[in-house]
JSON list of C-alpha atoms in Angstrom, two decimals:
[
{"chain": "A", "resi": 1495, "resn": "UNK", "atom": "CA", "xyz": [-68.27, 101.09, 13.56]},
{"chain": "A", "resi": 1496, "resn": "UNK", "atom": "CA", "xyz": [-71.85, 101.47, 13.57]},
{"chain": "A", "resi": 1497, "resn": "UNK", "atom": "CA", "xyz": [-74.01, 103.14, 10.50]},
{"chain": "A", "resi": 1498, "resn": "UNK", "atom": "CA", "xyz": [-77.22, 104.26, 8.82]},
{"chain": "A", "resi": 1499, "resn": "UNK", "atom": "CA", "xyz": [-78.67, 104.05, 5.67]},
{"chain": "A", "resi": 1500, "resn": "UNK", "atom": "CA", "xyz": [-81.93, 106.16, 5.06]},
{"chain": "A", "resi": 1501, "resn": "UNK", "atom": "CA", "xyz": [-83.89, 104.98, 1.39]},
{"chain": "A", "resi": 1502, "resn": "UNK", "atom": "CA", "xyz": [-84.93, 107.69, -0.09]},
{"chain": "A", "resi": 1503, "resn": "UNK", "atom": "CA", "xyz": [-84.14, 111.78, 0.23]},
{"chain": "A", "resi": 1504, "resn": "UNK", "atom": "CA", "xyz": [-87.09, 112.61, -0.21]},
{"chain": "A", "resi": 1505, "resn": "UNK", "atom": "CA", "xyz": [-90.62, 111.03, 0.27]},
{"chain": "A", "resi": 1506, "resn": "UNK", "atom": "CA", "xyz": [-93.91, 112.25, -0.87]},
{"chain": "A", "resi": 1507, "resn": "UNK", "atom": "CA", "xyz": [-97.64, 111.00, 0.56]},
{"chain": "A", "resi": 1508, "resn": "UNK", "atom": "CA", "xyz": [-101.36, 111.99, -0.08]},
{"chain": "A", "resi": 1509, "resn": "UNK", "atom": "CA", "xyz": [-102.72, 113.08, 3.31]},
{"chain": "A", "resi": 1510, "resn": "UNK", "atom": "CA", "xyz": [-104.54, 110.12, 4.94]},
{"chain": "A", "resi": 1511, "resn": "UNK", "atom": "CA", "xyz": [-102.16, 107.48, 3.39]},
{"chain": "A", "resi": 1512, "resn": "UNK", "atom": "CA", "xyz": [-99.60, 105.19, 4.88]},
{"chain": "A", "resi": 1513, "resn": "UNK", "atom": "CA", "xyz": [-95.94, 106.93, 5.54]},
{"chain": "A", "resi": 1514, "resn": "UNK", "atom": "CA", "xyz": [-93.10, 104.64, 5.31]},
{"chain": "A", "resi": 1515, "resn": "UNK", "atom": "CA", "xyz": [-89.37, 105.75, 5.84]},
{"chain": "A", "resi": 1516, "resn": "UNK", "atom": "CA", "xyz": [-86.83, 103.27, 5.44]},
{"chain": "A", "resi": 1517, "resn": "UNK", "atom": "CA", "xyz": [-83.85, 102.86, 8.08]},
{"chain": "A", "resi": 1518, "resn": "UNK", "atom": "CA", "xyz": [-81.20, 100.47, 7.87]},
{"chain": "A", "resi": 1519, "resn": "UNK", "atom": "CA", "xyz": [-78.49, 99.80, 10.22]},
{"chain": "A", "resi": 1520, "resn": "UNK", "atom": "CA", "xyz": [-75.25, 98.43, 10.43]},
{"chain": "A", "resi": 1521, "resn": "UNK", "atom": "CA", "xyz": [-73.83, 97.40, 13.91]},
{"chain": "A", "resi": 1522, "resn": "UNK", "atom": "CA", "xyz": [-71.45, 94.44, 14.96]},
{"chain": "A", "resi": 1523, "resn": "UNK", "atom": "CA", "xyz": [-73.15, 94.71, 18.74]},
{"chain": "A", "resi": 1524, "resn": "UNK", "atom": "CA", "xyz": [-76.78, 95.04, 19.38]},
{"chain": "A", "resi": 1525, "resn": "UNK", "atom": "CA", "xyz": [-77.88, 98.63, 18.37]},
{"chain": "A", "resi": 1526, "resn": "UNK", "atom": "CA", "xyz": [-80.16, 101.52, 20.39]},
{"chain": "A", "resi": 1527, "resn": "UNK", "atom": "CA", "xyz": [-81.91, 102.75, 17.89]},
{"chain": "A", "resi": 1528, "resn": "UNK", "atom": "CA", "xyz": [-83.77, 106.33, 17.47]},
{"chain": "A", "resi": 1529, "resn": "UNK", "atom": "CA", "xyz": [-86.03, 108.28, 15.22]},
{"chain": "A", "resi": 1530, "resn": "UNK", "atom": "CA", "xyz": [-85.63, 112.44, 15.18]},
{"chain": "A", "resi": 1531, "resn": "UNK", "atom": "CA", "xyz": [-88.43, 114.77, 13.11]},
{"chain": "A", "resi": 1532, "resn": "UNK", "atom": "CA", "xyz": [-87.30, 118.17, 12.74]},
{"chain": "A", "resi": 1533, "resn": "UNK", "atom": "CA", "xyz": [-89.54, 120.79, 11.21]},
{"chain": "A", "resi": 1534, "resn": "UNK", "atom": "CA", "xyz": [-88.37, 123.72, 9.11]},
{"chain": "A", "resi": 1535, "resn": "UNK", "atom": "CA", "xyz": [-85.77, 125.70, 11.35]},
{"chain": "A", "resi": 1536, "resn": "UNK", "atom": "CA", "xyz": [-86.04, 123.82, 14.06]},
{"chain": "A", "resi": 1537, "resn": "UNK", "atom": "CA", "xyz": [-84.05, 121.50, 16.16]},
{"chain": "A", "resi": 1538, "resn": "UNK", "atom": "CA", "xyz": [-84.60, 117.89, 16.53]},
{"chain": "A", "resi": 1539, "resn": "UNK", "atom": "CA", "xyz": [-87.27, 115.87, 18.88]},
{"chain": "A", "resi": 1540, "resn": "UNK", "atom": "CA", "xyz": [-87.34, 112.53, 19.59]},
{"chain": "A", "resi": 1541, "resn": "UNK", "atom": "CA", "xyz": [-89.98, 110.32, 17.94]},
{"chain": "A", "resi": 1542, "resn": "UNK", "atom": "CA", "xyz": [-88.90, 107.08, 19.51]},
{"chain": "A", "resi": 1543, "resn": "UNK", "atom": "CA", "xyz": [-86.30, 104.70, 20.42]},
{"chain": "A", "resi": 1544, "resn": "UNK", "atom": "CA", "xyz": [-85.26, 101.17, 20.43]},
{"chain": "A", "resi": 1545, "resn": "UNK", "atom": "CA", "xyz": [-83.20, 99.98, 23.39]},
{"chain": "A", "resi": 1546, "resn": "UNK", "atom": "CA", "xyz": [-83.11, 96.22, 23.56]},
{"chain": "A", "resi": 1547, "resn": "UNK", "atom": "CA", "xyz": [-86.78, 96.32, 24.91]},
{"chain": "A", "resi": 1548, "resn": "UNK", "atom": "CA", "xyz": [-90.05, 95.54, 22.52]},
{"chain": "A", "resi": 1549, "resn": "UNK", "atom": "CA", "xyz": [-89.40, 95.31, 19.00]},
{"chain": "A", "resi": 1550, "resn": "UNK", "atom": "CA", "xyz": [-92.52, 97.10, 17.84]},
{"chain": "A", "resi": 1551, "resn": "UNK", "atom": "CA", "xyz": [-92.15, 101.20, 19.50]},
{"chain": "A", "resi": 1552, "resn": "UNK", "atom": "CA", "xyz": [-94.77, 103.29, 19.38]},
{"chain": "A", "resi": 1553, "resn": "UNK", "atom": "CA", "xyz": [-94.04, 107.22, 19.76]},
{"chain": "A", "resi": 1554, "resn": "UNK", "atom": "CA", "xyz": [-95.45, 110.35, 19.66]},
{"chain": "A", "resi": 1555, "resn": "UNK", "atom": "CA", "xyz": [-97.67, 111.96, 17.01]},
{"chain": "A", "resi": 1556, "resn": "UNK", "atom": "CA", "xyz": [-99.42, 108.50, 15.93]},
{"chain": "A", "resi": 1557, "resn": "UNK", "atom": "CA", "xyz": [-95.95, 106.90, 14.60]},
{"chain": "A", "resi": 1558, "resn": "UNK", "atom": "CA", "xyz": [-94.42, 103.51, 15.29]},
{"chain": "A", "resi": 1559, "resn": "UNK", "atom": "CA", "xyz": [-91.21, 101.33, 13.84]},
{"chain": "A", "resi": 1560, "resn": "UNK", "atom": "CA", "xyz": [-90.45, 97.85, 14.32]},
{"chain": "A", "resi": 1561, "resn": "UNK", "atom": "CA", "xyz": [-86.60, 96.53, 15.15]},
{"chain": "A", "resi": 1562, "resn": "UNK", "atom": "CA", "xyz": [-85.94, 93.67, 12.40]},
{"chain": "A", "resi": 1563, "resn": "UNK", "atom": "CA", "xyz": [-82.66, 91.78, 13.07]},
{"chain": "A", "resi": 1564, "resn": "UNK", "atom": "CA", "xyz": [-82.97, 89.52, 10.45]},
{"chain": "A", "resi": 1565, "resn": "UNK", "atom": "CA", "xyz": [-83.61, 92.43, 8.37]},
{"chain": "A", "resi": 1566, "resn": "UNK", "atom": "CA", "xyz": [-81.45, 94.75, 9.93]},
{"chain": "A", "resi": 1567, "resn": "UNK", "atom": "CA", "xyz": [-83.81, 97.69, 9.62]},
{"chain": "A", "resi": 1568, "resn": "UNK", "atom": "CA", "xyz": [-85.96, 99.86, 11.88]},
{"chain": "A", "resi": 1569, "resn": "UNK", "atom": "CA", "xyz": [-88.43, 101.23, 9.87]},
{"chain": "A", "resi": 1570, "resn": "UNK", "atom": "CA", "xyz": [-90.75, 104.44, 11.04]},
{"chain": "A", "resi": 1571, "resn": "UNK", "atom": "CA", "xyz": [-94.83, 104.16, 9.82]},
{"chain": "A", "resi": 1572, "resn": "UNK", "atom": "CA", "xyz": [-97.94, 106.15, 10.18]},
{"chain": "A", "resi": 1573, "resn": "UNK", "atom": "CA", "xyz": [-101.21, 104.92, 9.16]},
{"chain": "A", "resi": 1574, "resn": "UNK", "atom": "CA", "xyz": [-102.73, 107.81, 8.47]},
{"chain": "A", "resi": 1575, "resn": "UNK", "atom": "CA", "xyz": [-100.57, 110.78, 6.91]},
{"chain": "A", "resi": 1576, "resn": "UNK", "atom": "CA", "xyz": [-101.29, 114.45, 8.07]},
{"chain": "A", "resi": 1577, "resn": "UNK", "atom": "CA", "xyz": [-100.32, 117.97, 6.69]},
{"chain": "A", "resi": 1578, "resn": "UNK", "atom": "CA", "xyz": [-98.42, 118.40, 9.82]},
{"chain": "A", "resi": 1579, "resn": "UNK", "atom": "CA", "xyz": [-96.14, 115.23, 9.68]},
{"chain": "A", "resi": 1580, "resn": "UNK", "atom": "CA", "xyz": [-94.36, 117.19, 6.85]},
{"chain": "A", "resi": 1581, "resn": "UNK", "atom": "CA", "xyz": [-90.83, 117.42, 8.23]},
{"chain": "A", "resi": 1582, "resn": "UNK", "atom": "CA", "xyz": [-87.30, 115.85, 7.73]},
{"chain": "A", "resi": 1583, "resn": "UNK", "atom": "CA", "xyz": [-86.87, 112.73, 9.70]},
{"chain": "A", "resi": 1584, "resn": "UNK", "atom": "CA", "xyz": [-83.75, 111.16, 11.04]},
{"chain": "A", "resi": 1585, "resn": "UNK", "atom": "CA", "xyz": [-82.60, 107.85, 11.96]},
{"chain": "A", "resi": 1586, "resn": "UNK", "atom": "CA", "xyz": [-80.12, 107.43, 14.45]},
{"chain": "A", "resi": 1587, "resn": "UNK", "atom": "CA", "xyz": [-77.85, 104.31, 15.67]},
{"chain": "A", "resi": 1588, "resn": "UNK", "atom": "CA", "xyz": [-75.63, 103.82, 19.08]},
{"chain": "A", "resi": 1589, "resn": "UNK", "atom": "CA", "xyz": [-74.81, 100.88, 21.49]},
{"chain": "A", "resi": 1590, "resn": "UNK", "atom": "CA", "xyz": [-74.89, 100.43, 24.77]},
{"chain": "A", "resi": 1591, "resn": "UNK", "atom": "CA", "xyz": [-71.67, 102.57, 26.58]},
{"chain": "A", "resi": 1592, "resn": "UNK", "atom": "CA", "xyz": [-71.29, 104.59, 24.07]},
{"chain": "A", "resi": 1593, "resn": "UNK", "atom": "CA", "xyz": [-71.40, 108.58, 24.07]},
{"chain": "A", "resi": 1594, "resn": "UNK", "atom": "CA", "xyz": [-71.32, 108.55, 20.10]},
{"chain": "A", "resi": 1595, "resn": "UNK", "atom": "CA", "xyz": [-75.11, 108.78, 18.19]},
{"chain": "A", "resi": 1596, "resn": "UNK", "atom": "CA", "xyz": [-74.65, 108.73, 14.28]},
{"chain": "A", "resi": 1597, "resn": "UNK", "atom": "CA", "xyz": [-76.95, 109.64, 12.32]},
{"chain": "A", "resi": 1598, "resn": "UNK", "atom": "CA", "xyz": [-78.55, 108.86, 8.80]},
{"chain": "A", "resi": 1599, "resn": "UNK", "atom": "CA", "xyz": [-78.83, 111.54, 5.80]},
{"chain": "A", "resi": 1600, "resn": "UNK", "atom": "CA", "xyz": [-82.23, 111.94, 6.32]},
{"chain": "A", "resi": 1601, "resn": "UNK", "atom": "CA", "xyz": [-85.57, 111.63, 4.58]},
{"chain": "A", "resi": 1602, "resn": "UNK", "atom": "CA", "xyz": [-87.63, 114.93, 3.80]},
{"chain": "A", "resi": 1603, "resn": "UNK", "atom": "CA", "xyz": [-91.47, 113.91, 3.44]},
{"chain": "A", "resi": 1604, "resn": "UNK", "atom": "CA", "xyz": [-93.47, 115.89, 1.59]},
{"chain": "A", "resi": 1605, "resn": "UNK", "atom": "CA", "xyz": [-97.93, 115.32, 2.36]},
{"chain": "A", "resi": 1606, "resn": "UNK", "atom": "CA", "xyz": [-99.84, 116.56, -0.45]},
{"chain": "A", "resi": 1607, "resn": "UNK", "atom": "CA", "xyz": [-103.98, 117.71, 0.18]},
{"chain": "B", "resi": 1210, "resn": "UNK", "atom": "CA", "xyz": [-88.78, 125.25, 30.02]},
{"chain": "B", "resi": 1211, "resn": "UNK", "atom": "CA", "xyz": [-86.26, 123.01, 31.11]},
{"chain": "B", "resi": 1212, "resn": "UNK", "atom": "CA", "xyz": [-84.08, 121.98, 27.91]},
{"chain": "B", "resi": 1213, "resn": "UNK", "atom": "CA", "xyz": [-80.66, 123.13, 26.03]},
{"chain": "B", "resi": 1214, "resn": "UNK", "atom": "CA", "xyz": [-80.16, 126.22, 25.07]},
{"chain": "B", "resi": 1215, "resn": "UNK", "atom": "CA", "xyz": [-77.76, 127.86, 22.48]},
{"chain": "B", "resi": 1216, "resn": "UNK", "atom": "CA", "xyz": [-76.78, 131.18, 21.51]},
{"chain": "B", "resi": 1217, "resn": "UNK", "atom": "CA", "xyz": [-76.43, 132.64, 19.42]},
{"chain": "B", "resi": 1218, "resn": "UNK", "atom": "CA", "xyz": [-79.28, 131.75, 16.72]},
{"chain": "B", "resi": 1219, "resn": "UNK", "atom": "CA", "xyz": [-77.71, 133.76, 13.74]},
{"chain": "B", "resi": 1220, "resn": "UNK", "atom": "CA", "xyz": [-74.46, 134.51, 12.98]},
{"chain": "B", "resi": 1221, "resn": "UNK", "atom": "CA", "xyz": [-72.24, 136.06, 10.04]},
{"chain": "B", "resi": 1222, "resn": "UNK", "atom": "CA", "xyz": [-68.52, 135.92, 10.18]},
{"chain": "B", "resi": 1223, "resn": "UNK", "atom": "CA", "xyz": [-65.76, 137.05, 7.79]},
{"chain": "B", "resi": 1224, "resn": "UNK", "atom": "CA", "xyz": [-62.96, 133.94, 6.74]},
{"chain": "B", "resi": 1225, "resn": "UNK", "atom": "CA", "xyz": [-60.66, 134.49, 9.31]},
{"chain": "B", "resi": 1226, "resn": "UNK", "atom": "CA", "xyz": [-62.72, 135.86, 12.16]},
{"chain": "B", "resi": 1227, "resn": "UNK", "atom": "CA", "xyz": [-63.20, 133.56, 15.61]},
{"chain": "B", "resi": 1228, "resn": "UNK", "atom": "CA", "xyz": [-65.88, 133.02, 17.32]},
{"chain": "B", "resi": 1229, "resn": "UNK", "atom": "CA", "xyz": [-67.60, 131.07, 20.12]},
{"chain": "B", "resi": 1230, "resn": "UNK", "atom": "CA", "xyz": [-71.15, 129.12, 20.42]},
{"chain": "B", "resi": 1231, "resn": "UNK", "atom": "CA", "xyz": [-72.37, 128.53, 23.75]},
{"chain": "B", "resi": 1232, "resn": "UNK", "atom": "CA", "xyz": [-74.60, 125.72, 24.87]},
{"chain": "B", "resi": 1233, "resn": "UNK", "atom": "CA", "xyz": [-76.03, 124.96, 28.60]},
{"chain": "B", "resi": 1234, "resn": "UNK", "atom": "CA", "xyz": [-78.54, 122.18, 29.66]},
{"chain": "B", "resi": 1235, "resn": "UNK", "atom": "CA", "xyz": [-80.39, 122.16, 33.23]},
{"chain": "B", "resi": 1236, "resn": "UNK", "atom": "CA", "xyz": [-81.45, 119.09, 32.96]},
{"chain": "B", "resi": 1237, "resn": "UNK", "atom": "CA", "xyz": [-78.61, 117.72, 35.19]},
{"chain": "B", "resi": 1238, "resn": "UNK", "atom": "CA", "xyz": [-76.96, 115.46, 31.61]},
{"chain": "B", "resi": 1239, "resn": "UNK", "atom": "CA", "xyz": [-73.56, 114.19, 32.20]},
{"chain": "B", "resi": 1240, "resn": "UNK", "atom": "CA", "xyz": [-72.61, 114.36, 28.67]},
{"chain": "B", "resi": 1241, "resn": "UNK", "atom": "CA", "xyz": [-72.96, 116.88, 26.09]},
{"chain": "B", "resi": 1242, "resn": "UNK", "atom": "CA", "xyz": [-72.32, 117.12, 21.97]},
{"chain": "B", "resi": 1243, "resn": "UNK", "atom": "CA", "xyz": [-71.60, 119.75, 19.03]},
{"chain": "B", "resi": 1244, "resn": "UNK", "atom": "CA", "xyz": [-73.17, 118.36, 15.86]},
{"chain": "B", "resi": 1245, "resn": "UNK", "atom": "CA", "xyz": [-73.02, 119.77, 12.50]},
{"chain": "B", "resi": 1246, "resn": "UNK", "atom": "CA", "xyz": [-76.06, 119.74, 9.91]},
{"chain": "B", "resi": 1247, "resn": "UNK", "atom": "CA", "xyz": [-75.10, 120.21, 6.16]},
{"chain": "B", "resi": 1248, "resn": "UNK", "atom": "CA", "xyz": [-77.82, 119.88, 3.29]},
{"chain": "B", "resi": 1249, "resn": "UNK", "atom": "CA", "xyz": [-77.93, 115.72, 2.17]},
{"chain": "B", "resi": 1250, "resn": "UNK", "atom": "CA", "xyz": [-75.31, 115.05, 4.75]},
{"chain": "B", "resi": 1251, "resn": "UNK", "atom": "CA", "xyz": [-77.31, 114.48, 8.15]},
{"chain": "B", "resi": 1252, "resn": "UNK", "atom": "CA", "xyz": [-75.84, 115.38, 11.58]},
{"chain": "B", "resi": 1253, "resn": "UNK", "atom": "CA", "xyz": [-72.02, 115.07, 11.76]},
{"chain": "B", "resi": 1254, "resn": "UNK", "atom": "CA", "xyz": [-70.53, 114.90, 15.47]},
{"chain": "B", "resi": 1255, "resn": "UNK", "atom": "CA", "xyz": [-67.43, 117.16, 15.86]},
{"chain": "B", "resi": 1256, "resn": "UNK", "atom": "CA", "xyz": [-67.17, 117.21, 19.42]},
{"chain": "B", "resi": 1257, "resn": "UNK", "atom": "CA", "xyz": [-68.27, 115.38, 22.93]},
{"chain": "B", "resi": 1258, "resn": "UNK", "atom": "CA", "xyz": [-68.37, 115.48, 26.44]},
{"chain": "B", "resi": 1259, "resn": "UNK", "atom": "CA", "xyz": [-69.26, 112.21, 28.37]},
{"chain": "B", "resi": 1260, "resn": "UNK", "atom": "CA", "xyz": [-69.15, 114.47, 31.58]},
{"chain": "B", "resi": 1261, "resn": "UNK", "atom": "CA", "xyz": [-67.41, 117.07, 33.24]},
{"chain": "B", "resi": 1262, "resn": "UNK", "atom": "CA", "xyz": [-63.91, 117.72, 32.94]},
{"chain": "B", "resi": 1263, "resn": "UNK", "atom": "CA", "xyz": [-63.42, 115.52, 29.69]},
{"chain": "B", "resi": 1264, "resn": "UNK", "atom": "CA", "xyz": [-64.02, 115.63, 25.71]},
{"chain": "B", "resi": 1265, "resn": "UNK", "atom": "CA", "xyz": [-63.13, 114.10, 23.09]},
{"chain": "B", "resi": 1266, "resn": "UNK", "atom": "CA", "xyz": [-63.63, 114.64, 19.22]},
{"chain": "B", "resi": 1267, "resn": "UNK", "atom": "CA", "xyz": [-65.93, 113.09, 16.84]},
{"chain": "B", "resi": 1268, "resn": "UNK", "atom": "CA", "xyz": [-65.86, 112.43, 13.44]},
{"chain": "B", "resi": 1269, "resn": "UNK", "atom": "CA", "xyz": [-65.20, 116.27, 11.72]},
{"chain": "B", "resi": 1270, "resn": "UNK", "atom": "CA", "xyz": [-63.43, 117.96, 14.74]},
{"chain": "B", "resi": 1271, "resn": "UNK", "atom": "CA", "xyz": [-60.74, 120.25, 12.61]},
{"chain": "B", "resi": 1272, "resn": "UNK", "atom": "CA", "xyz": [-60.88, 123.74, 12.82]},
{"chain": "B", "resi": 1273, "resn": "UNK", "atom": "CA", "xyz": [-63.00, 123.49, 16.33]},
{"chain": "B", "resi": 1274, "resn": "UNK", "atom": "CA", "xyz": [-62.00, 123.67, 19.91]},
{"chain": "B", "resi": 1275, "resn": "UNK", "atom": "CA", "xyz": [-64.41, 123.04, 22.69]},
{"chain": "B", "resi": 1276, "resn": "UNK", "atom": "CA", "xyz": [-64.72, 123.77, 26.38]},
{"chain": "B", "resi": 1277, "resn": "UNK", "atom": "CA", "xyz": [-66.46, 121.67, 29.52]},
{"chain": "B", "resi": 1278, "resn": "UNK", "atom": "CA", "xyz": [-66.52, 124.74, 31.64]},
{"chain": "B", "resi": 1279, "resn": "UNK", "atom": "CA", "xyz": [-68.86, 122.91, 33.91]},
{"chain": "B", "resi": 1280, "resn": "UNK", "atom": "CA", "xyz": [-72.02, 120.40, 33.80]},
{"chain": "B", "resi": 1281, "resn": "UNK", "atom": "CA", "xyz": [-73.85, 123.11, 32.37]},
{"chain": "B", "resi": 1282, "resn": "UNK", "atom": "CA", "xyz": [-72.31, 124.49, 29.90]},
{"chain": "B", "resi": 1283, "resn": "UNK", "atom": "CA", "xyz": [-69.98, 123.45, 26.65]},
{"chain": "B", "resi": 1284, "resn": "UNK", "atom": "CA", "xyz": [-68.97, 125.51, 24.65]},
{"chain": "B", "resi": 1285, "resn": "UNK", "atom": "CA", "xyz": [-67.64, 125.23, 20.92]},
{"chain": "B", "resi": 1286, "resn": "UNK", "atom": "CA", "xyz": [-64.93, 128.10, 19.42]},
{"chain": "B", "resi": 1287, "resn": "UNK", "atom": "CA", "xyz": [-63.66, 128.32, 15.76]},
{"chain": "B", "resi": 1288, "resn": "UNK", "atom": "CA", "xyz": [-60.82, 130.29, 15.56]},
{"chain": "B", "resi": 1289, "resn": "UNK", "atom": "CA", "xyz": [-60.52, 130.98, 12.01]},
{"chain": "B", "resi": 1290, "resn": "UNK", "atom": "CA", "xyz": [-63.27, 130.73, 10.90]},
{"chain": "B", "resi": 1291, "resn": "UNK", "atom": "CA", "xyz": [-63.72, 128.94, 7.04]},
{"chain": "B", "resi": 1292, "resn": "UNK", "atom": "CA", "xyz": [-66.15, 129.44, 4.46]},
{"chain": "B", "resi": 1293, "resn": "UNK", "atom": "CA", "xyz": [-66.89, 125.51, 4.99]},
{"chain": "B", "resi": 1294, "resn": "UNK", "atom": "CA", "xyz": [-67.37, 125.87, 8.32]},
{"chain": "B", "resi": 1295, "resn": "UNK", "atom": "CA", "xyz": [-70.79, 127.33, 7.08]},
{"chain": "B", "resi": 1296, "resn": "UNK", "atom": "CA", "xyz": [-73.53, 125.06, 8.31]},
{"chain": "B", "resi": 1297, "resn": "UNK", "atom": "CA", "xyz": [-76.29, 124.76, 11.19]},
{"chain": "B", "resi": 1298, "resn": "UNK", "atom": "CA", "xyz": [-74.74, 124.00, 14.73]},
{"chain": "B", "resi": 1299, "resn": "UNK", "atom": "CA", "xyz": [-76.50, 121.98, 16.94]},
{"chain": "B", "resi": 1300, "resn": "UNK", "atom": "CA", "xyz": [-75.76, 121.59, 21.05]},
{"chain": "B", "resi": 1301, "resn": "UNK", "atom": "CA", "xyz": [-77.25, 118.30, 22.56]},
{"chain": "B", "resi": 1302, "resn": "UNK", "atom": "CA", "xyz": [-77.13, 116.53, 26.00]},
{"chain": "B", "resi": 1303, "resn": "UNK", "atom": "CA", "xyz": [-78.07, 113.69, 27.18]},
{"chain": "B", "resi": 1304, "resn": "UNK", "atom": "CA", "xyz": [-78.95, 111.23, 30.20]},
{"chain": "B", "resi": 1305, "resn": "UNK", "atom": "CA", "xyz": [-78.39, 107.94, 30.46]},
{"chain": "B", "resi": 1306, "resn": "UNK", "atom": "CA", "xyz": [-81.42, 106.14, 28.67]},
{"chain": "B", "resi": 1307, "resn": "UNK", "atom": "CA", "xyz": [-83.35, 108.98, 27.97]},
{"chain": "B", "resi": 1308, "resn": "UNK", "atom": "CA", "xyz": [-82.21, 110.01, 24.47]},
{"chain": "B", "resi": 1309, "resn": "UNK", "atom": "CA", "xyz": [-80.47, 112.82, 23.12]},
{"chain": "B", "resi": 1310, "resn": "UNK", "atom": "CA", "xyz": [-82.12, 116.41, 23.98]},
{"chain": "B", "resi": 1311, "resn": "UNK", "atom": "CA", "xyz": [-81.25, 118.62, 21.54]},
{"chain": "B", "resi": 1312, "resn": "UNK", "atom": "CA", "xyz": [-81.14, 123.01, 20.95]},
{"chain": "B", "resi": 1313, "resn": "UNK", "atom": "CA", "xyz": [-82.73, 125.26, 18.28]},
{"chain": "B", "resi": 1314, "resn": "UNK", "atom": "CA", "xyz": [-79.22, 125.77, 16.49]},
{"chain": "B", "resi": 1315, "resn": "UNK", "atom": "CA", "xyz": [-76.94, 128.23, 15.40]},
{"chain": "B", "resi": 1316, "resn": "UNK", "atom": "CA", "xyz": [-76.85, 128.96, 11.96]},
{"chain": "B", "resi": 1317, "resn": "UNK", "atom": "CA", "xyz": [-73.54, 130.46, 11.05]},
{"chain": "B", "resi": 1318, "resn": "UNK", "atom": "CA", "xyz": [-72.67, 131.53, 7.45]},
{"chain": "B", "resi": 1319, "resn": "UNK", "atom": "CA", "xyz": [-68.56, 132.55, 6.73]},
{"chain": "B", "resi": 1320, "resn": "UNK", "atom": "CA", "xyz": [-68.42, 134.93, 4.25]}
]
């Protein structure tokens, strides 16, 4: 069974600073790993992905995580915080075959002027 | 705007009422999903489809049927509908490699 831990409900930034969401995985085969944003009454969009490629994935809107598997994580950064990163972010775990993506509990950031 | 789309956006039933969500994708995706968002809990799978013709459930599938009615479409019915079965719905498809493409959701309240 694969799984997702997300540290941290809810995250809060000053605009400009580093974001940092925590992801950590749990997989007993090597994992495809995604990040989701979704904005208030939205539906989800894909940030990036992992998929046995590079370890360090960059995405869209200036963000990036880096596939540990020492560490087991896949953590999601932005140098730079903006207003509009403020959102609920989602990591997500499958493997290779399968039709089943499961997803953390999420992590609401919160930037603040 | 080639994507998935589901309707309805808003709905209110009455406990006991049925009801179906509908979902369709043209972006030619063999397999298809019904998640369900509640607040703290993340997305919870209750149904998939790895392609036409075929489904299977996921991890909160009671009180939900689904249909494959063809590559398009899937559909997702509740027929008695519970006050717990309020939540956000969310349709999703996807193609091999690509990642998960995912709708605007339903949110459905049971009164």
């Amino acid at each position: 069974a694969q799984s997702v831990t997300q540290l941290g409900s809810h995250v809060s930034v000053s605009e400009g600073a580093l974001v940092l969401l925590r992801c950590n995985y749990s997989s007993s085969v090597p994992p495809y790993l995604f990040w989701y944003v979704q904005y208030p009454n939205q539906g989800l969009q894909l940030l990036l992905k992992y998929t046995s490629a590079a370890t360090l994935v960059k995405g869209i809107n200036g963000f990036e995580a880096e596939f540990k598997k020492s560490e087991t994580s896949f953590h999601l950064t932005k140098p730079s915080a903006h207003m509009s990163d403020a959102a609920e972010y989602f990591c997500a775990v499958t493997r290779a075959g399968s039709y089943q993506l499961t997803f953390g509990k999420g992590t609401k950031l919160s930037v603040i002027p | 705007n080639a994507g998935v789309t589901q309707t309805p956006k808003f709905q209110v039933l009455k406990t006991g009422q049925s009801m179906t969500l509908q979902c369709a994708q043209d972006m030619n995706h063999n397999s298809m999903y019904w998640y369900r968002q509640d607040p703290g809990m993340g997305l919870r799978l209750i149904y998939y489809s790895a392609s036409e013709g075929t489904t299977d459930k996921g991890e909160v599938p009671n009180g939900y049927n689904v249909s494959r009615l063809n590559k398009r479409e899937f559909s997702l019915r509740l027929e008695s509908a519970a006050p717990s079965q309020t939540s956000v719905y969310f349709c999703a498809s996807n193609g091999a490699g690509v990642g998960y493409t995912f709708g605007s959701g339903t949110r459905l309240t049971v009164v």
